[in-house]
Coordinates of C-alpha atoms and ligand atoms in Angstrom, one line a residue:
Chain A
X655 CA 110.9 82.1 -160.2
X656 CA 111.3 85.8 -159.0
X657 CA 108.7 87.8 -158.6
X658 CA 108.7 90.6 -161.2
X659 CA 108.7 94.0 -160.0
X660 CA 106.6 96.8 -162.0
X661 CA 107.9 99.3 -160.0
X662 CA 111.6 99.0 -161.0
X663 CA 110.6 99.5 -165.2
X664 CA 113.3 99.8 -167.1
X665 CA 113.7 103.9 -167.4
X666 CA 115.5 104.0 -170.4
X667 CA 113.1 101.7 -172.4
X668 CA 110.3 103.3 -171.3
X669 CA 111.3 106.8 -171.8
X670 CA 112.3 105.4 -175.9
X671 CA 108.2 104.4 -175.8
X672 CA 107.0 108.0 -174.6
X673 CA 109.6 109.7 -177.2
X674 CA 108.2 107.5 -180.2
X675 CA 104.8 108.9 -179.1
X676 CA 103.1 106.0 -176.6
X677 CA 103.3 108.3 -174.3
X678 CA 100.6 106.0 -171.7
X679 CA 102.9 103.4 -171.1
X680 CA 103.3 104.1 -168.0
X681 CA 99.7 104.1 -167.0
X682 CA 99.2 100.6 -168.2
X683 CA 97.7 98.1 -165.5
X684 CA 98.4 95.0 -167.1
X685 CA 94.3 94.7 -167.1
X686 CA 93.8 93.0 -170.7
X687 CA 91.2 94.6 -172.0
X688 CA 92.8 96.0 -174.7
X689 CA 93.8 92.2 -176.2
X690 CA 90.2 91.2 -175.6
X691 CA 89.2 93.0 -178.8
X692 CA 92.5 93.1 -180.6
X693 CA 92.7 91.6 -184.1
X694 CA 96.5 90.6 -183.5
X695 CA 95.4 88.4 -180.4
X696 CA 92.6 86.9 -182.3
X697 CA 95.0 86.1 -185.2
X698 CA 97.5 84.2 -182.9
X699 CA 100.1 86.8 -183.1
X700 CA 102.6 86.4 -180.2
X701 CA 103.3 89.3 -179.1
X702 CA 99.9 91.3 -178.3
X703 CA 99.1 94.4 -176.6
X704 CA 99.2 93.7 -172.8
X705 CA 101.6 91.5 -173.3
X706 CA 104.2 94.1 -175.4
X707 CA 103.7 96.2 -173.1
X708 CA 104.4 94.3 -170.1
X709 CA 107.9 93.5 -171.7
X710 CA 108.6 97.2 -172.5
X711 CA 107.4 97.8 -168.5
X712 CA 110.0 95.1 -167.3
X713 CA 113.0 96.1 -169.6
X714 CA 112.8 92.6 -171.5
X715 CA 113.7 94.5 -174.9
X716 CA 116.4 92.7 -176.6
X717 CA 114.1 89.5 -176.7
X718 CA 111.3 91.0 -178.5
X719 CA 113.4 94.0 -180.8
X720 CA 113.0 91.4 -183.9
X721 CA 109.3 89.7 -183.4
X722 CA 106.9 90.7 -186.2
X723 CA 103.8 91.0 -184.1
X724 CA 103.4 95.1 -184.2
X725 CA 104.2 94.8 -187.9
X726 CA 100.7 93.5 -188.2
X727 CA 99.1 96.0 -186.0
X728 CA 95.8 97.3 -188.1
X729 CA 96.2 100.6 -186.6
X730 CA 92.3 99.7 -185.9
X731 CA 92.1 101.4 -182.0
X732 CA 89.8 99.1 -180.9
X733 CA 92.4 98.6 -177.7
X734 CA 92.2 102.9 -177.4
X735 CA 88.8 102.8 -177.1
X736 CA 88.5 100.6 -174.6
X737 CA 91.3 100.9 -172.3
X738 CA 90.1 102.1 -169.0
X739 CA 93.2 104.0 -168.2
X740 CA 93.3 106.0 -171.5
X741 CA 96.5 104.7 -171.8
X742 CA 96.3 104.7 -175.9
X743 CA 97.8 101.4 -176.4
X744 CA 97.4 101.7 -180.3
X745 CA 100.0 104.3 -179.8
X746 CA 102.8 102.3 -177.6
X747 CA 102.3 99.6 -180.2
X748 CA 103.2 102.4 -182.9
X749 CA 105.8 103.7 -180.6
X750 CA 107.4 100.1 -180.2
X751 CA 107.1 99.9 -184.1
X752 CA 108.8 102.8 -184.4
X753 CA 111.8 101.5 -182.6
X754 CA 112.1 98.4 -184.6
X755 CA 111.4 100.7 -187.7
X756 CA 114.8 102.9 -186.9
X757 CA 116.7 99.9 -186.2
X758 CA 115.4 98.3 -189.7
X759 CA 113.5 95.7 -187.5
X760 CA 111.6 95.3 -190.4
X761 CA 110.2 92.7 -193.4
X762 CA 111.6 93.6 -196.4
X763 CA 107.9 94.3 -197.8
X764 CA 107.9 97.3 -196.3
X765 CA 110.6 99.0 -198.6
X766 CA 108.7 98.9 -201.9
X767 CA 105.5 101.5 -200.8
X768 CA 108.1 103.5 -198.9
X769 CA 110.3 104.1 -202.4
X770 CA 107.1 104.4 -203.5
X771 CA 105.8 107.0 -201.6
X772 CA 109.2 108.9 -202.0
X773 CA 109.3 108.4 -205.8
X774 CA 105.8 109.0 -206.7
X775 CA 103.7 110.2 -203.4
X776 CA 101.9 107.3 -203.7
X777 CA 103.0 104.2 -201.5
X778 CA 100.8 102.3 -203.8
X779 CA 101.3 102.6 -207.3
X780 CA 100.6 100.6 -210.8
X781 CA 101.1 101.1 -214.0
X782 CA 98.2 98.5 -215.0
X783 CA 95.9 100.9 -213.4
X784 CA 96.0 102.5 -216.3
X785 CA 94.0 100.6 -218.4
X786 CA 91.7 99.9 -215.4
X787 CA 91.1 103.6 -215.0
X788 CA 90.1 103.7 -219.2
X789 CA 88.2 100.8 -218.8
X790 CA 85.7 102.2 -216.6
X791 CA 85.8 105.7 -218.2
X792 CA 88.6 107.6 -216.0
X793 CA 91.2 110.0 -217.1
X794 CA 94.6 107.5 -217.7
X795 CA 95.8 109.0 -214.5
X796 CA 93.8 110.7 -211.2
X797 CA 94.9 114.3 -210.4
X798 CA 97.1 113.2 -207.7
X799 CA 100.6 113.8 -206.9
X800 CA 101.2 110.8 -209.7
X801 CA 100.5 114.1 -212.0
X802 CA 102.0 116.5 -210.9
X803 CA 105.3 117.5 -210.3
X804 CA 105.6 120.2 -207.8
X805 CA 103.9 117.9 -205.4
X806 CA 106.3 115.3 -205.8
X807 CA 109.3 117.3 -205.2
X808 CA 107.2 118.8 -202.5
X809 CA 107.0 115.1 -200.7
X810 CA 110.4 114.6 -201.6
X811 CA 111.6 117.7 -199.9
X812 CA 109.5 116.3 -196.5
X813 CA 110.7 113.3 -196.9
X814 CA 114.0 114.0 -197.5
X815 CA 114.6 116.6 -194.5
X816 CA 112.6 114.0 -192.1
X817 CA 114.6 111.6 -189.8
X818 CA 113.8 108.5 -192.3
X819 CA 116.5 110.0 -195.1
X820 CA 118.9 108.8 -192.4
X821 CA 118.2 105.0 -192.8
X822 CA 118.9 105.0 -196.2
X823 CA 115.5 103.6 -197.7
X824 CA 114.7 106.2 -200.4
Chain B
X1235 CA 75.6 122.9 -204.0
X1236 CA 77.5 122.0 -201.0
X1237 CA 81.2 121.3 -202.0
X1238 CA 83.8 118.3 -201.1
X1239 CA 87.1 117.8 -201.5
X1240 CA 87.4 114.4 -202.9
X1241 CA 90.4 112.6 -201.4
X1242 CA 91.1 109.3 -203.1
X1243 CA 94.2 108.0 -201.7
X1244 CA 96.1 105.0 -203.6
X1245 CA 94.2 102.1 -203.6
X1246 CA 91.0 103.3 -204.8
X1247 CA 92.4 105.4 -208.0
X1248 CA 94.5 102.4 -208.8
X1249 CA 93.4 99.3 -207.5
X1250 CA 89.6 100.3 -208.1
X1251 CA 89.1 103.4 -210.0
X1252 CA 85.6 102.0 -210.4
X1253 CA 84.7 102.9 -206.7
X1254 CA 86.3 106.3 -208.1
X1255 CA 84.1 106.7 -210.7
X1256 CA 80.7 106.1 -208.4
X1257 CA 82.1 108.7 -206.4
X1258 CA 81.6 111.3 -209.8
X1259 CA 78.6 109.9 -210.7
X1260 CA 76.7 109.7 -207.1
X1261 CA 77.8 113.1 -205.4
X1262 CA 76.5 115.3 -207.8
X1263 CA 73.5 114.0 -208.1
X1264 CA 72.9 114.1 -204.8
X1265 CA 73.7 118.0 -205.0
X1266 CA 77.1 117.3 -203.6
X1267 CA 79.9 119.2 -205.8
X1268 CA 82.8 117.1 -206.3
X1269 CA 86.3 119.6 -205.8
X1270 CA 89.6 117.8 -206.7
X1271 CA 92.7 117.9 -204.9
X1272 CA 94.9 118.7 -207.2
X1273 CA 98.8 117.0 -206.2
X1274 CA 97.6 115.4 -203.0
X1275 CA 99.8 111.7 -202.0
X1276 CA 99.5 109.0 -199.9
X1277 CA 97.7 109.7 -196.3
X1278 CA 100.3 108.6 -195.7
X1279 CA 100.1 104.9 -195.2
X1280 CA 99.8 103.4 -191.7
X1281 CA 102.8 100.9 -192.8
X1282 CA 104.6 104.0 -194.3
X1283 CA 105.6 107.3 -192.3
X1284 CA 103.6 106.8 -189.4
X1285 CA 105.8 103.3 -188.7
X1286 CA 108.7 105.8 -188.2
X1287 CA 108.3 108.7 -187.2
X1288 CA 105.2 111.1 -185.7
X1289 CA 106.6 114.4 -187.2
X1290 CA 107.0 113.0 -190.8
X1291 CA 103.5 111.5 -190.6
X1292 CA 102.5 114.7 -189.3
X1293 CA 103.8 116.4 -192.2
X1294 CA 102.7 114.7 -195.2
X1295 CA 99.3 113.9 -193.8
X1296 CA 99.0 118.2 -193.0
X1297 CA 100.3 118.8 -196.6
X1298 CA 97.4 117.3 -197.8
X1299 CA 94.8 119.0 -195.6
X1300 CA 96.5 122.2 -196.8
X1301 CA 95.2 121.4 -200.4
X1302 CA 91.6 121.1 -199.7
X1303 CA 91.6 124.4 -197.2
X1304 CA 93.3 126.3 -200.0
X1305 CA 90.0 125.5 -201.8
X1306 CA 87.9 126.1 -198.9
X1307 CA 85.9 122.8 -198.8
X1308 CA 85.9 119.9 -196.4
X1309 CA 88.1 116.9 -197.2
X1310 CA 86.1 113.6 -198.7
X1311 CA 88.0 110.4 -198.0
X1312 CA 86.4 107.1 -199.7
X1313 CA 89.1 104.7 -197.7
X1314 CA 88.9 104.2 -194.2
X1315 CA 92.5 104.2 -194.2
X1316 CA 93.2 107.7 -195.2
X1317 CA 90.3 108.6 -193.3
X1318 CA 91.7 106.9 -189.9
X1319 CA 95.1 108.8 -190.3
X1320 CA 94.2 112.2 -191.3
X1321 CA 91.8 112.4 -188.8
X1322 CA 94.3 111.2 -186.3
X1323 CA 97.0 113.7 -187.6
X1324 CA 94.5 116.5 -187.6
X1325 CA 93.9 116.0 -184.1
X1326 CA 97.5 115.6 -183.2
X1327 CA 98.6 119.3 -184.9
X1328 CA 95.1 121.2 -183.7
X1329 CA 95.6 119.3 -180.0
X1330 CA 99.7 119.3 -179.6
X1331 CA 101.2 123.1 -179.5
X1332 CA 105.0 121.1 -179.3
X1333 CA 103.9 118.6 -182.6
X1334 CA 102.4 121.9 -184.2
X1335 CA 105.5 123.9 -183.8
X1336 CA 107.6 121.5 -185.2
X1337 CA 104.4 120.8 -187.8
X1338 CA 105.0 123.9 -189.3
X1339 CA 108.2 124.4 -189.5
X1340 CA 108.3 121.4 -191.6
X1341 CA 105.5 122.9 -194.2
X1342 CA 107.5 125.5 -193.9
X1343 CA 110.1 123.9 -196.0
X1344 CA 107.5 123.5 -198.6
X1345 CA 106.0 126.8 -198.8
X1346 CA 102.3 125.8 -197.4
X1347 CA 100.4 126.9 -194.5
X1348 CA 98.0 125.3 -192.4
X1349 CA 94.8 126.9 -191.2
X1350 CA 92.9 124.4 -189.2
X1351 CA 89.7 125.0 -191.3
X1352 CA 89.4 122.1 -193.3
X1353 CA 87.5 118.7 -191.5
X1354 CA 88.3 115.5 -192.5
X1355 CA 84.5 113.1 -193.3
X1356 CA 84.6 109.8 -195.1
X1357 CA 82.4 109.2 -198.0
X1358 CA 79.6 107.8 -195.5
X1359 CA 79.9 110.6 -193.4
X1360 CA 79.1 113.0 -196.0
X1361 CA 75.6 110.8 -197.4
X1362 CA 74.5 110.5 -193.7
X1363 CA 75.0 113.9 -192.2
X1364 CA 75.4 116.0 -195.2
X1365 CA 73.1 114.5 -197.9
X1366 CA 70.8 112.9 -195.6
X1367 CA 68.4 110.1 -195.9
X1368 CA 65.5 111.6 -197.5
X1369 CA 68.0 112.6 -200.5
X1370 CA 68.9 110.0 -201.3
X1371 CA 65.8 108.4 -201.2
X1372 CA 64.1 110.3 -204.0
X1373 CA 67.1 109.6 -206.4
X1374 CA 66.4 105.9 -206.4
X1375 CA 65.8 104.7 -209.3
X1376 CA 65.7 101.0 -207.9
X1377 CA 65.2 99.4 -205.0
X1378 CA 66.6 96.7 -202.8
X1379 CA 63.4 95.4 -201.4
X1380 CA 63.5 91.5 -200.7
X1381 CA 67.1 91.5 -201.0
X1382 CA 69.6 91.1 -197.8
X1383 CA 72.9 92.6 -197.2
X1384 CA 75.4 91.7 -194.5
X1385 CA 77.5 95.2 -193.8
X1386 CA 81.1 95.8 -193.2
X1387 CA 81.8 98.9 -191.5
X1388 CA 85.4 98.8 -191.4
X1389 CA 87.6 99.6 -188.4
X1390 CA 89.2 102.8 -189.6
X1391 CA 86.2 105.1 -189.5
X1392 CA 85.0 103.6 -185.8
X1393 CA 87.9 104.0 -183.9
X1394 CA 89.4 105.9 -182.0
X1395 CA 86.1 107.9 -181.6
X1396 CA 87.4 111.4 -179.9
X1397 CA 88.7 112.5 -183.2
X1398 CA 86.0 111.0 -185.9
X1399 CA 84.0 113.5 -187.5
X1400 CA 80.7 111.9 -187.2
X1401 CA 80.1 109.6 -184.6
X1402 CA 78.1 106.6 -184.5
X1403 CA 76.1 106.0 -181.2
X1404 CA 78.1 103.1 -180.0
X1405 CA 81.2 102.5 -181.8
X1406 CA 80.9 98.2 -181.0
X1407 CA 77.2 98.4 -182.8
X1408 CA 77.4 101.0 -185.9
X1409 CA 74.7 101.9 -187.3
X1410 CA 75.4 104.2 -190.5
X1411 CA 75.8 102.1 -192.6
X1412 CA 73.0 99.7 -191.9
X1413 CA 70.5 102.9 -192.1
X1414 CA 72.3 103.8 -195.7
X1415 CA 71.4 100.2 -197.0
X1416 CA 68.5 100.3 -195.7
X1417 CA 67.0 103.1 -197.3
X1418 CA 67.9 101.6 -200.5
X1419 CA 65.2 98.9 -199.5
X1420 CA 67.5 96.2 -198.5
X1421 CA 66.7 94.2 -195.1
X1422 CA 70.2 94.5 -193.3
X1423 CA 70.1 92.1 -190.5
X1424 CA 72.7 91.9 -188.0
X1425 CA 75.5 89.1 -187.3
X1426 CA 77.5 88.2 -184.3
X1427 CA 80.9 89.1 -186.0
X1428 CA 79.4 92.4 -187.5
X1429 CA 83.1 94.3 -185.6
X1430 CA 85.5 91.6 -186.5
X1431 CA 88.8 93.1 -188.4
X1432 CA 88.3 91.4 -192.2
X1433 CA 92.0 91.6 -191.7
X1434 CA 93.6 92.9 -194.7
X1435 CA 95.7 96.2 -194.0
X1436 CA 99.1 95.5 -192.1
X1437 CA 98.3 91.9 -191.1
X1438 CA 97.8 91.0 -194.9
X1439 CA 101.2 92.0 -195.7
X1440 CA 103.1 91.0 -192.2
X1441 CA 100.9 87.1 -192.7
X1442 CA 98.7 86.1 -195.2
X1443 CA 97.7 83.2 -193.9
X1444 CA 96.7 84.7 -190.7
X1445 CA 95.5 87.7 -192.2
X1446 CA 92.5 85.4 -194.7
X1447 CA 92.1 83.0 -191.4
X1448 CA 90.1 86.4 -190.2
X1449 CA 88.3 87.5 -192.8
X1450 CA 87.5 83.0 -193.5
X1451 CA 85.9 83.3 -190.0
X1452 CA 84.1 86.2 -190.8
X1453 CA 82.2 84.9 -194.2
X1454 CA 81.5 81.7 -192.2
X1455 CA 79.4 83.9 -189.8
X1456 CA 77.9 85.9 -192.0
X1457 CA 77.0 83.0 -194.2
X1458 CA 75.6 80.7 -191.7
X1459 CA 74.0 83.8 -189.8
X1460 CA 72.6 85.8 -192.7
X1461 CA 72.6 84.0 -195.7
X1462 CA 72.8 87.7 -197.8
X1463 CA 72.7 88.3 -201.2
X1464 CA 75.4 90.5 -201.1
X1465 CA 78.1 92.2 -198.7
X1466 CA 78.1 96.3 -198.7
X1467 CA 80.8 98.3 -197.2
X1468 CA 82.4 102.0 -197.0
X1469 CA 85.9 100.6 -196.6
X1470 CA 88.0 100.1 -200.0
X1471 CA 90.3 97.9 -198.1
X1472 CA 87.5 95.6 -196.4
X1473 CA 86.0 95.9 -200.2
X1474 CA 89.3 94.2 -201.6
X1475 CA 89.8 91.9 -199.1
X1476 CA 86.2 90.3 -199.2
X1477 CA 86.4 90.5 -202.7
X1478 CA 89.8 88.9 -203.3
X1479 CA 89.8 86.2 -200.6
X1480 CA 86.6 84.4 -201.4
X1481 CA 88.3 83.7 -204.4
X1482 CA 91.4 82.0 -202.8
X1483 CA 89.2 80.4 -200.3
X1484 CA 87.6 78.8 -202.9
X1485 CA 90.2 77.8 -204.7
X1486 CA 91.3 76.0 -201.3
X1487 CA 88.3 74.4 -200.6
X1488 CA 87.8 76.0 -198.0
X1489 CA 84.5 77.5 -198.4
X1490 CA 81.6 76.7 -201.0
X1491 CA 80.0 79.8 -201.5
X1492 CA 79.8 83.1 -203.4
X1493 CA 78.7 86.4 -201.6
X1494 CA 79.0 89.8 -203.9
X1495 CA 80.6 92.5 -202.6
X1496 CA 80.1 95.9 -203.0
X1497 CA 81.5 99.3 -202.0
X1498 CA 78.4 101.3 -200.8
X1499 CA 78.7 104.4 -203.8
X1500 CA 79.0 101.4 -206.3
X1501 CA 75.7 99.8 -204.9
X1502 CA 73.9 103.5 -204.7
X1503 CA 75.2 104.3 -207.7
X1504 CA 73.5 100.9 -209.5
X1505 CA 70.0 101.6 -207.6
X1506 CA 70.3 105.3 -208.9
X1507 CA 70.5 103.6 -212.6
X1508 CA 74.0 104.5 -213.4
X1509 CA 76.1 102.3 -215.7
X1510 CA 77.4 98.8 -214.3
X1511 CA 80.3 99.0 -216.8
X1512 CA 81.2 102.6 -215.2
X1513 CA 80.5 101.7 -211.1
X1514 CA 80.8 98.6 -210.7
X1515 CA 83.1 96.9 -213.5
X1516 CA 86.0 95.2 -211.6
X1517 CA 85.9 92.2 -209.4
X1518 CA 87.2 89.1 -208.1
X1519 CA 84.2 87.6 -207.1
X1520 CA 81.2 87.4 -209.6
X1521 CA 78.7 90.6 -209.1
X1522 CA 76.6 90.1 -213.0
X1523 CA 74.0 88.1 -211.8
X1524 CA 73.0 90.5 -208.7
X1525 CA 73.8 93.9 -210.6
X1526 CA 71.0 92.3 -213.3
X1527 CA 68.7 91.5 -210.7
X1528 CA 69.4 95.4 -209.4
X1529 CA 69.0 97.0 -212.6
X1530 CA 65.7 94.8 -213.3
X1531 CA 62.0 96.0 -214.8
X1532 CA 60.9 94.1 -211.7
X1533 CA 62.3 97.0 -209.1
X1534 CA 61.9 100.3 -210.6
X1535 CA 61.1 102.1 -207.7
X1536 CA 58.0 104.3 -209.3
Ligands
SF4_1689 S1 93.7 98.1 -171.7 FE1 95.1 99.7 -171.2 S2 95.6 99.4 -169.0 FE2 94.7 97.5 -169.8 S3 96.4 96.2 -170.5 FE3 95.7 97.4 -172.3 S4 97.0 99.3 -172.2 FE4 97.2 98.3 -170.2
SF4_1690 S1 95.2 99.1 -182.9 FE1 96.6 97.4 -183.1 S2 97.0 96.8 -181.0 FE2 95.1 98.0 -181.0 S3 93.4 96.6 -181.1 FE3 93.9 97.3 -183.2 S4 95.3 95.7 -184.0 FE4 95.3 95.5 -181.8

C-alpha cells in the first residue's frame, strides 16, 4: 500500500473547506482528540472528525461527498474545545456540510424546516401548538415572526438575496 | 427591575409553551422584567442556514440581536440551541471585520442596524449571575429536601467556551446547574455520563436509532448510578428528548423505569407555588405523582 503523503493535500479541496468557513484544516495533526469526545464517534457514525478530515487533507472527496455522517453533527464543540491545535474542527465539519449542502448532498428531511423558516421564520412550526399554547394559559400565538408580517418579509428578503435562493429550496 | 429580552425560539413556544409560560411566571418574581421580542425567527437552526452558508446565518441570527438592542436589554435564550448559535454568530460579526462588512450590507437590505450592545445569556445564565442564589432562595415556597435529581446540562451552553457569556469553571464538570438545584434543597449527585450528548438535535433527525442508543445509555447510567427522583435540565432539546424517548424505550422493552423530567424554570416555578396546570402541564413521561409530592403540606419551606 503507498504511503500517504500529507504534504501533497489536495489544494483545491482544501481551499473549498477554508471558503465554507473551516478555516483550521490545515493545522489539523491527525492527533484524535477531537473524536475522543465526539457524539458522532460514540454513535457509530462512519465518518468522524479526524477521520473527515483526513480525507479532505488527502483529496479523497468524491468517496465521502454523499455519506450522512456531518449531517448528524450536534454542532456541540466538544472537538473545538479540545483540540490542541485550535484547529476548530466543529467548523471544518460545518464547512464540509456546507459543501454537501450546495450540492443538495442532503436527506430530504432537511427541506421541510428550511420552507419553514422561509415561509414563516420559524424552521419549526405547528398549528396544534395552538391549543397547547391555550391549554397552559398562552396567547394562541407567541409574538414572534409567526405574528407578524414585516418580519416575515424581512427573513424573506435575507433569505431570498442569500446564496441558498439559488438551490431552489424555498 | 433589571430587564431581559426573552428569546424563545421554535421549539419551546410550540412544542412546549409550558416551559414558556414558567419563564413569565419565574422572572418577574425574581425582579427580572420580562421584554418581548417583537418579530424575532428562528436562531436560525444549526440544520437550517448555518448548514449552507456563514453569511446567511450571519444575517438572520444578527437580525434578531438587532431586536433586543433596539430595546436596549440583553437577549434571554431558554434553548441551548439558539443560545449556542447566537452566541457563535455574535462572536463571528464583533471578531470578523470581512464577515461584518458583508454582515451589514446584508441588514442593510432590511433596514436594521447592528450596534454590538446587546449580549446574548441563556435562561440559567441570567438566575446564576444576574438573579443570584440568595434570590431565589427566599422565593421558595417549597423545598426539594430528601429528593435527588440527576442534571442535564446540555451541550449548547458549554461549548465552545471563548464566546459563552457566563462560563462555568471547567466546561467537562459544570457546575451551574447543579448549584441551581441545589438551592432548591435537592441533593444533586454526580454520574459518570453527566457530559454525554442526550443525542437529540441533528443526529435525531439524520438516525433515530442511533440518536435514542445515546440518550438509552445515558438513563442506564444515571439510573444505576443515581437512582433520582427526577431529571432537571436548562436545555428544551435535552428536555424533549428525555422526555419523549423513555417513552419509546419503554414501549421497546428496553428499559423498566420512569424518571420525570423537568426543564429547570418549570421545576423553580413548582417550588415557588406556581400552577402545575400553567408550568408544568405537558409531558410524555408521567410528572403527577412528583409535582404532588413538590406542592405537598409536608415541604413548605416556612
Ligand atoms: S483534535 Fe484538532 S488536530 Fe487533533 S485530529 Fe482533531 S482537528 Fe485534528
Ligand atoms: S461539534 Fe460535531 S464534530 Fe465536534 S464533537 Fe460535536 S458532534 Fe462531534
Amino acid at each position: 500500500m503507498a504511503a500517504i503523503n500529507l504534504t501533497k493535500m489536495d489544494q483545491e479541496i482544501v481551499q473549498k473547506i477554508i471558503d465554507h468557513g473551516g478555516k483550521g484544516i490545515t493545522k489539523c495533526i491527525q492527533c484524535n482528540a477531537c473524536a475522543s469526545v465526539c457524539p458522532v464517534a460514540k454513535a457509530g457514525f462512519p465518518l468522524y472528525g479526524r477521520l473527515l478530515f483526513r480525507k479532505i487533507q488527502t483529496g479523497h472527496f468524491e468517496e465521502i461527498i454523499e455519506d450522512s455522517s456531518s449531517w448528524a453533527c450536534q454542532a456541540c464543540n466538544r472537538c473545538t474545545e479540545i483540540c490542541p491545535r485550535d484547529a476548530k474542527p466543529f467548523e471544518m465539519v460545518f464547512a464540509f456540510r456546507r459543501i454537501q449542502a450546495n450540492e443538495l448532498a442532503i436527506s430530504t428531511s432537511a427541506f421541510t424546516p428550511l420552507m419553514n423558516l422561509h415561509a414563516t421564520g420559524h424552521a419549526v412550526y405547528s398549528e396544534a401548538s395552538k391549543e397547547l399554547r391555550k391549554k397552559v394559559g398562552l396567547p394562541e400565538v407567541p409574538v414572534t415572526s409567526i405574528a407578524n408580517e414585516k418580519a416575515q418579509e424581512e427573513i424573506r428578503t435575507l433569505l431570498d438575496n442569500s446564496p441558498m435562493a439559488e438551490l431552489g429550496i424555498f | 427591575m433589571e430587564k431581559c429580552g426573552i428569546y424563545l425560539g421554535c421549539n419551546i413556544p410550540f412544542k412546549a409553551p409550558d416551559i414558556e409560560q414558567s419563564f413569565y411566571k419565574v422572572f418577574p418574581a425574581l425582579g427580572v422584567e420580562i421584554v418581548d421580542m417583537e418579530g424575532a425567527t428562528c436562531c436560525p437552526a444549526w440544520g437550517t442556514a448555518p448548514s449552507f452558508d456563514v453569511d446567511t446565518w450571519l444575517a438572520v441570527s444578527g437580525r434578531n440581536i438587532t431586536i433586543a438592542e433596539a430595546k436596549d436589554v440583553d437577549i434571554m435564550t431558554g434553548c441551548n440551541s439558539c443560545f449556542g448559535v447566537m452566541s457563535e454568530a455574535k462572536h463571528m460579526i464583533d471578531h470578523d471585520a470581512e464577515r461584518k462588512k458583508t454582515f451589514e450590507k446584508n441588514l442593510a437590505l432590511i433596514d436594521r442596524k447592528y450596534t454590538g450592545n446587546s449580549e446574548v445569556y441563556h435562561v440559567s445564565h441570567v438566575l446564576y449571575e444576574k438573579v443570584g442564589m440568595e434570590r431565589i432562595r427566599e422565593k421558595l415556597k417549597y423545598t426539594l429536601k430528601q429528593l435527588k435529581i440527576a442534571v442535564q446540562p446540555g451541550c449548547h451552553i458549554l461549548w465552545p467556551s471563548d464566546v459563552m457569556a457566563v462560563k462555568e469553571k471547567n466546561t467537562f464538570f459544570p457546575t451551574i446547574l447543579k448549584e441551581l438545584c441545589e438551592v432548591l434543597g435537592a441533593e444533586v449527585p454526580h454520574y459518570t455520563k453527566l457530559n454525554a450528548c442526550c443525542g437529540m438535535g441533528a443526529m435525531r433527525s439524520t438516525d433515530a436509532a442511533r440518536s435514542i442508543g445515546l440518550v438509552k445509555e445515558k438513563l442506564i447510567n444515571i439510573k444505576e448510578e443515581t437512582d433520582p427522583d427526577m431529571i432537571v435540565t436548562t436545555c428544551s432539546s435535552c428536555y424533549m428528548q428525555f422526555d419523549a424517548a423513555q417513552k419509546l424505550l419503554r414501549e421497546k422493552g428496553e428499559i423498566d423505569f420512569e424518571i420525570p423530567v423537568f426543564y429547570y424554570t418549570q421545576l423553580l416555578a413548582l417550588c415557588m407555588g406556581f400552577d402545575p396546570k400553567n408550568v408544568a402541564a405537558i409531558s410524555e413521561t408521567p410528572r403527577d405523582a412528583i409535582i404532588e409530592k413538590i406542592q405537598s403540606e409536608a415541604r413548605l419551606s416556612n
